[in-house]
């Protein structure tokens, strides 16, 4: 299985256009040892030819251009993308669908029914796309039942519901539904290698440890370093956990959680522009390295 990180940043990317925190200011001025990041997305292939895109970020066109296998140029109109899995209905994971509107071939989109509901009501991207390429919606199970994507050779997918909030524009914003956010276990049927992917992981629920224990690579939420990161910077009045992200540090944080899975390659993705781990010389980054946890970057490749 080939896993390619198209984008590793959280919403807004890095640097964020209107932010002058230490990280964003440092990357612009070249005073910070770091690298810019687009908004989070990965693609996965079992044969190196046909790819499943996870999320369609607002930066999707730049991400496709930076990874030639997604445009194999076999015909006048072509793509290596055989399906798109949406983890949730958030803006930074779905807006790129509008950038993929050209052509007459309907987009094959895999997501939960509640995500489809949000994308036909509060943020009606699916309705808009019907005036262009159109959408074939494929509902995904949220109980871990296996499913396949035609064209995605050798790959088997299992999705599970994660506890999280719906987007601000969702009709049920204050009434969370199972399937608002999912995590996905991807298995290469040839060698049994598995990826567990959950960029919006806010809580380790009882059904998750058995899935993570199977994984050869665990790629999970790296949004915030502390639970009060945005509060401490005066940027928000909610904690990381309140907005659906498990911070890395502190009791029960992601470092502690991932320490229980030494068999896997452990990688953080969806990293917010304020997170000190973006500074490669920071003590926080050294703590992650000491724990054997990697920080993803745009263009990162993982082969399982």
Coordinates of C-alpha atoms in Angstrom, one line a residue:
X1 CA 0.0 0.0 0.0
X2 CA 1.3 3.4 -1.0
X3 CA 0.1 6.3 1.3
X4 CA 0.9 9.8 0.0
X5 CA 0.3 12.9 2.2
X6 CA -1.1 15.6 -0.1
X7 CA -1.7 18.1 2.7
X8 CA -0.8 17.9 6.4
X9 CA -2.1 21.2 7.8
X10 CA -5.4 21.9 9.6
X11 CA -8.0 24.3 8.3
X12 CA -6.4 27.4 6.8
X13 CA -3.1 25.7 6.2
X14 CA 0.3 26.9 7.3
X15 CA 0.9 29.8 7.4
X16 CA -2.7 30.8 7.8
X17 CA -3.5 33.8 5.7
X18 CA -4.5 36.1 8.5
X19 CA -2.4 34.8 11.4
X20 CA 0.8 36.3 12.8
X21 CA 1.4 33.8 15.6
X22 CA 5.0 32.8 16.3
X23 CA 4.8 30.0 13.8
X24 CA 3.1 31.8 10.9
X25 CA 5.3 34.9 11.3
X26 CA 8.4 32.7 11.5
X27 CA 7.6 30.7 8.4
X28 CA 7.0 33.9 6.4
X29 CA 10.2 35.5 7.6
X30 CA 12.3 32.4 7.3
X31 CA 13.3 32.6 11.0
X32 CA 11.7 29.2 12.0
X33 CA 13.0 25.8 11.0
X34 CA 9.8 24.5 9.4
X35 CA 7.9 24.1 6.1
X36 CA 4.6 25.4 4.8
X37 CA 1.7 23.0 4.7
X38 CA -1.6 22.8 2.7
X39 CA -4.8 21.6 4.2
X40 CA -5.1 18.0 5.2
X41 CA -5.6 15.2 2.7
X42 CA -4.1 11.9 1.8
X43 CA -4.4 9.5 -1.1
X44 CA -3.9 5.7 -1.0
X45 CA -3.2 3.1 -3.6
X46 CA -2.9 -0.6 -3.7
X47 CA -1.3 -0.7 -7.2
X48 CA 0.4 2.6 -7.7
X49 CA -2.0 3.5 -10.5
X50 CA -5.5 3.9 -9.0
X51 CA -5.9 6.1 -6.0
X52 CA -8.5 6.8 -3.4
X53 CA -8.5 10.4 -2.2
X54 CA -9.3 11.1 1.4
X55 CA -11.1 14.4 1.6
X56 CA -11.0 17.2 -0.9
X57 CA -9.3 20.2 0.6
X58 CA -9.5 23.8 -0.7
X59 CA -5.9 23.2 -1.9
X60 CA -6.7 20.1 -3.9
X61 CA -5.6 21.5 -7.3
X62 CA -2.2 22.4 -6.0
X63 CA -1.9 19.0 -4.3
X64 CA -2.8 17.1 -7.5
X65 CA -0.3 19.1 -9.5
X66 CA 2.4 18.3 -6.9
X67 CA 1.8 14.5 -7.2
X68 CA 1.9 13.4 -10.8
X69 CA 0.4 9.9 -10.3
X70 CA -3.0 11.6 -9.8
X71 CA -2.8 12.8 -13.4
X72 CA -1.5 9.8 -15.5
X73 CA -2.4 11.6 -18.8
X74 CA -3.8 8.5 -20.5
X75 CA -6.5 10.4 -22.4
X76 CA -7.5 14.0 -23.1
X77 CA -9.4 14.0 -19.8
X78 CA -8.0 11.7 -17.2
X79 CA -7.4 11.2 -13.4
X80 CA -5.9 8.6 -11.2
X81 CA -8.6 9.2 -8.6
X82 CA -11.1 6.3 -8.6
X83 CA -13.0 7.4 -5.5
X84 CA -13.2 10.1 -2.7
X85 CA -13.8 9.2 0.9
X86 CA -15.0 12.1 3.0
X87 CA -14.1 11.8 6.7
X88 CA -16.6 14.6 7.6
X89 CA -18.4 17.5 6.1
X90 CA -16.0 20.2 7.4
X91 CA -15.1 23.1 5.0
X92 CA -11.4 22.2 5.0
X93 CA -12.2 18.6 3.9
X94 CA -14.9 19.2 1.3
X95 CA -14.5 22.6 -0.4
X96 CA -12.1 21.1 -2.9
X97 CA -15.0 19.1 -4.5
X98 CA -15.9 22.4 -6.2
X99 CA -12.5 22.4 -7.8
X100 CA -13.1 19.0 -9.2
X101 CA -16.3 19.9 -11.0
X102 CA -15.1 19.8 -14.6
X103 CA -16.1 17.1 -17.0
X104 CA -19.0 14.8 -17.5
X105 CA -17.9 11.8 -15.4
X106 CA -19.7 11.8 -12.1
X107 CA -17.6 11.9 -9.0
X108 CA -17.6 8.7 -6.9
X109 CA -18.0 9.9 -3.3
X110 CA -18.0 7.7 -0.2
X111 CA -19.3 9.2 3.0
X112 CA -21.9 8.6 5.7
X113 CA -25.5 9.5 5.2
X114 CA -25.3 12.3 7.8
X115 CA -22.3 13.9 5.9
X116 CA -24.3 13.6 2.7
X117 CA -27.2 15.4 4.5
X118 CA -24.9 18.3 5.5
X119 CA -23.6 18.6 2.0
X120 CA -27.1 18.8 0.5
X121 CA -28.5 21.2 3.1
X122 CA -26.3 23.4 5.3
X123 CA -23.5 23.5 2.8
X124 CA -25.1 22.1 -0.4
X125 CA -22.0 21.2 -2.4
X126 CA -23.6 18.1 -3.8
X127 CA -26.5 20.1 -5.1
X128 CA -24.1 22.5 -6.8
X129 CA -22.1 19.7 -8.4
X130 CA -25.2 18.4 -10.0
X131 CA -25.0 21.4 -12.3
X132 CA -21.5 20.3 -13.4
X133 CA -20.0 16.7 -13.1
X134 CA -22.6 15.3 -10.7
X135 CA -22.1 13.0 -7.7
X136 CA -22.6 9.3 -7.2
X137 CA -23.0 9.0 -3.4
X138 CA -22.0 5.7 -1.8
X139 CA -23.0 5.4 1.9
X140 CA -20.3 4.0 4.1
X141 CA -21.0 1.8 7.2
X142 CA -20.0 3.2 10.6
X143 CA -19.8 -0.2 12.4
X144 CA -16.5 -1.4 10.9
X145 CA -18.1 -3.5 8.2
X146 CA -15.8 -3.9 5.1
X147 CA -16.4 -2.3 1.8
X148 CA -14.5 -1.9 -1.4
X149 CA -14.2 0.8 -4.0
X150 CA -14.3 -0.3 -7.7
X151 CA -10.9 0.3 -9.3
X152 CA -9.1 0.5 -6.0
X153 CA -7.2 -2.7 -6.5
X154 CA -6.3 -4.8 -3.5
X155 CA -7.7 -2.4 -0.9
X156 CA -10.4 -3.1 1.7
X157 CA -11.9 -0.3 3.8
X158 CA -13.6 -0.3 7.2
X159 CA -15.1 2.9 8.7
X160 CA -16.2 3.6 12.2
X161 CA -18.0 6.5 13.8
X162 CA -16.0 8.9 15.9
X163 CA -17.4 11.2 18.6
X164 CA -17.3 14.7 17.2
X165 CA -19.3 17.8 16.5
X166 CA -21.0 18.5 13.1
X167 CA -19.9 21.6 11.2
X168 CA -21.3 25.0 12.2
X169 CA -23.6 25.0 9.2
X170 CA -25.0 21.6 9.9
X171 CA -28.8 21.5 10.8
X172 CA -27.8 19.3 13.8
X173 CA -24.8 21.3 14.9
X174 CA -25.8 21.0 18.6
X175 CA -27.1 17.5 18.3
X176 CA -24.2 15.2 17.3
X177 CA -25.1 12.2 15.1
X178 CA -23.1 9.0 14.7
X179 CA -21.2 9.4 11.4
X180 CA -20.6 13.2 11.7
X181 CA -16.9 12.1 11.6
X182 CA -15.3 8.7 10.9
X183 CA -12.0 6.9 11.1
X184 CA -11.0 4.5 8.5
X185 CA -9.0 1.3 8.6
X186 CA -7.5 0.5 5.1
X187 CA -6.1 -3.0 4.5
X188 CA -3.9 -4.1 1.6
X189 CA -5.4 -7.5 0.8
X190 CA -2.1 -8.8 -0.7
X191 CA 0.1 -8.5 2.4
X192 CA -2.4 -7.7 5.2
X193 CA -0.8 -4.4 6.0
X194 CA -3.2 -1.8 7.5
X195 CA -3.5 1.9 7.9
X196 CA -5.7 3.5 10.5
X197 CA -6.6 7.1 9.4
X198 CA -8.4 9.5 11.7
X199 CA -7.5 13.2 11.3
X200 CA -10.5 14.3 13.5
X201 CA -10.0 12.2 16.6
X202 CA -11.3 13.8 19.7
X203 CA -11.7 10.9 22.1
X204 CA -10.4 7.3 22.3
X205 CA -13.7 5.4 22.4
X206 CA -13.9 1.7 23.4
X207 CA -14.2 0.5 19.8
X208 CA -11.0 2.2 18.6
X209 CA -8.1 0.4 20.4
X210 CA -8.8 -2.9 18.7
X211 CA -8.6 -1.2 15.3
X212 CA -5.4 0.8 16.2
X213 CA -3.8 -2.4 17.5
X214 CA -4.2 -4.0 14.1
X215 CA -2.6 -1.1 12.3
X216 CA 0.9 -1.0 10.8
X217 CA 0.5 2.8 10.4
X218 CA -1.6 5.0 12.7
X219 CA -2.2 8.4 11.1
X220 CA -4.2 10.6 13.5
X221 CA -5.2 14.0 14.7
X222 CA -2.2 16.3 15.3
X223 CA -4.2 19.6 15.5
X224 CA -3.2 21.0 18.9
X225 CA -0.3 20.5 21.4
X226 CA -2.3 21.5 24.5
X227 CA -6.0 21.4 25.3
X228 CA -6.1 25.2 25.9
X229 CA -3.8 26.2 23.0
X230 CA -6.3 28.5 21.3
X231 CA -7.6 29.9 24.6
X232 CA -4.0 30.7 25.8
X233 CA -3.4 32.6 22.5
X234 CA -6.6 34.5 22.8
X235 CA -7.9 33.1 19.5
X236 CA -10.9 31.0 20.8
X237 CA -12.8 30.4 24.0
X238 CA -13.1 26.6 23.6
X239 CA -10.6 23.8 24.4
X240 CA -9.2 21.4 21.8
X241 CA -11.4 18.6 23.1
X242 CA -14.5 20.8 23.0
X243 CA -14.1 21.3 19.3
X244 CA -13.3 17.6 18.6
X245 CA -9.5 17.3 18.8
X246 CA -7.4 15.3 21.2
X247 CA -4.3 17.3 22.1
X248 CA -0.9 15.7 22.1
X249 CA 0.3 16.6 25.6
X250 CA -1.1 16.0 29.0
X251 CA -2.8 13.1 30.7
X252 CA -4.8 11.0 28.2
X253 CA -3.3 13.0 25.3
X254 CA -2.2 11.6 22.0
X255 CA 1.4 11.0 23.1
X256 CA 0.1 8.8 25.9
X257 CA -2.4 7.1 23.6
X258 CA 0.1 6.3 20.9
X259 CA 2.6 4.9 23.3
X260 CA 0.4 1.9 23.6
X261 CA 1.0 0.9 19.9
X262 CA 4.7 0.5 19.5
X263 CA 4.2 -2.0 16.6
X264 CA 2.9 0.8 14.3
X265 CA 4.4 3.7 12.5
X266 CA 2.7 6.6 14.3
X267 CA 2.1 9.8 12.4
X268 CA 0.3 13.1 13.2
X269 CA -1.6 14.9 10.5
X270 CA -4.1 17.9 10.4
X271 CA -1.6 20.1 12.3
X272 CA -2.9 23.6 13.3
X273 CA -0.8 26.6 12.5
X274 CA -0.4 27.4 16.2
X275 CA 1.0 24.0 17.2
X276 CA 4.6 24.4 18.4
X277 CA 5.5 21.0 16.9
X278 CA 5.7 22.8 13.5
X279 CA 9.0 24.3 14.8
X280 CA 11.4 21.5 14.1
X281 CA 13.8 22.8 16.8
X282 CA 11.1 23.1 19.5
X283 CA 11.2 21.1 22.8
X284 CA 7.7 19.8 21.9
X285 CA 9.1 18.4 18.6
X286 CA 11.9 16.7 20.5
X287 CA 9.3 15.1 22.9
X288 CA 7.5 13.6 19.9
X289 CA 10.7 12.3 18.4
X290 CA 11.7 10.7 21.8
X291 CA 8.3 9.0 21.8
X292 CA 8.7 7.7 18.3
X293 CA 6.0 9.8 16.8
X294 CA 6.4 11.5 13.4
X295 CA 5.0 14.8 12.2
X296 CA 3.6 14.5 8.7
X297 CA 4.5 17.0 5.9
X298 CA 3.2 17.7 2.4
X299 CA 4.7 15.1 0.0
X300 CA 5.4 12.5 2.7
X301 CA 5.3 8.9 1.3
X302 CA 4.7 5.8 3.4
X303 CA 4.9 2.3 1.9
X304 CA 3.3 -0.6 3.8

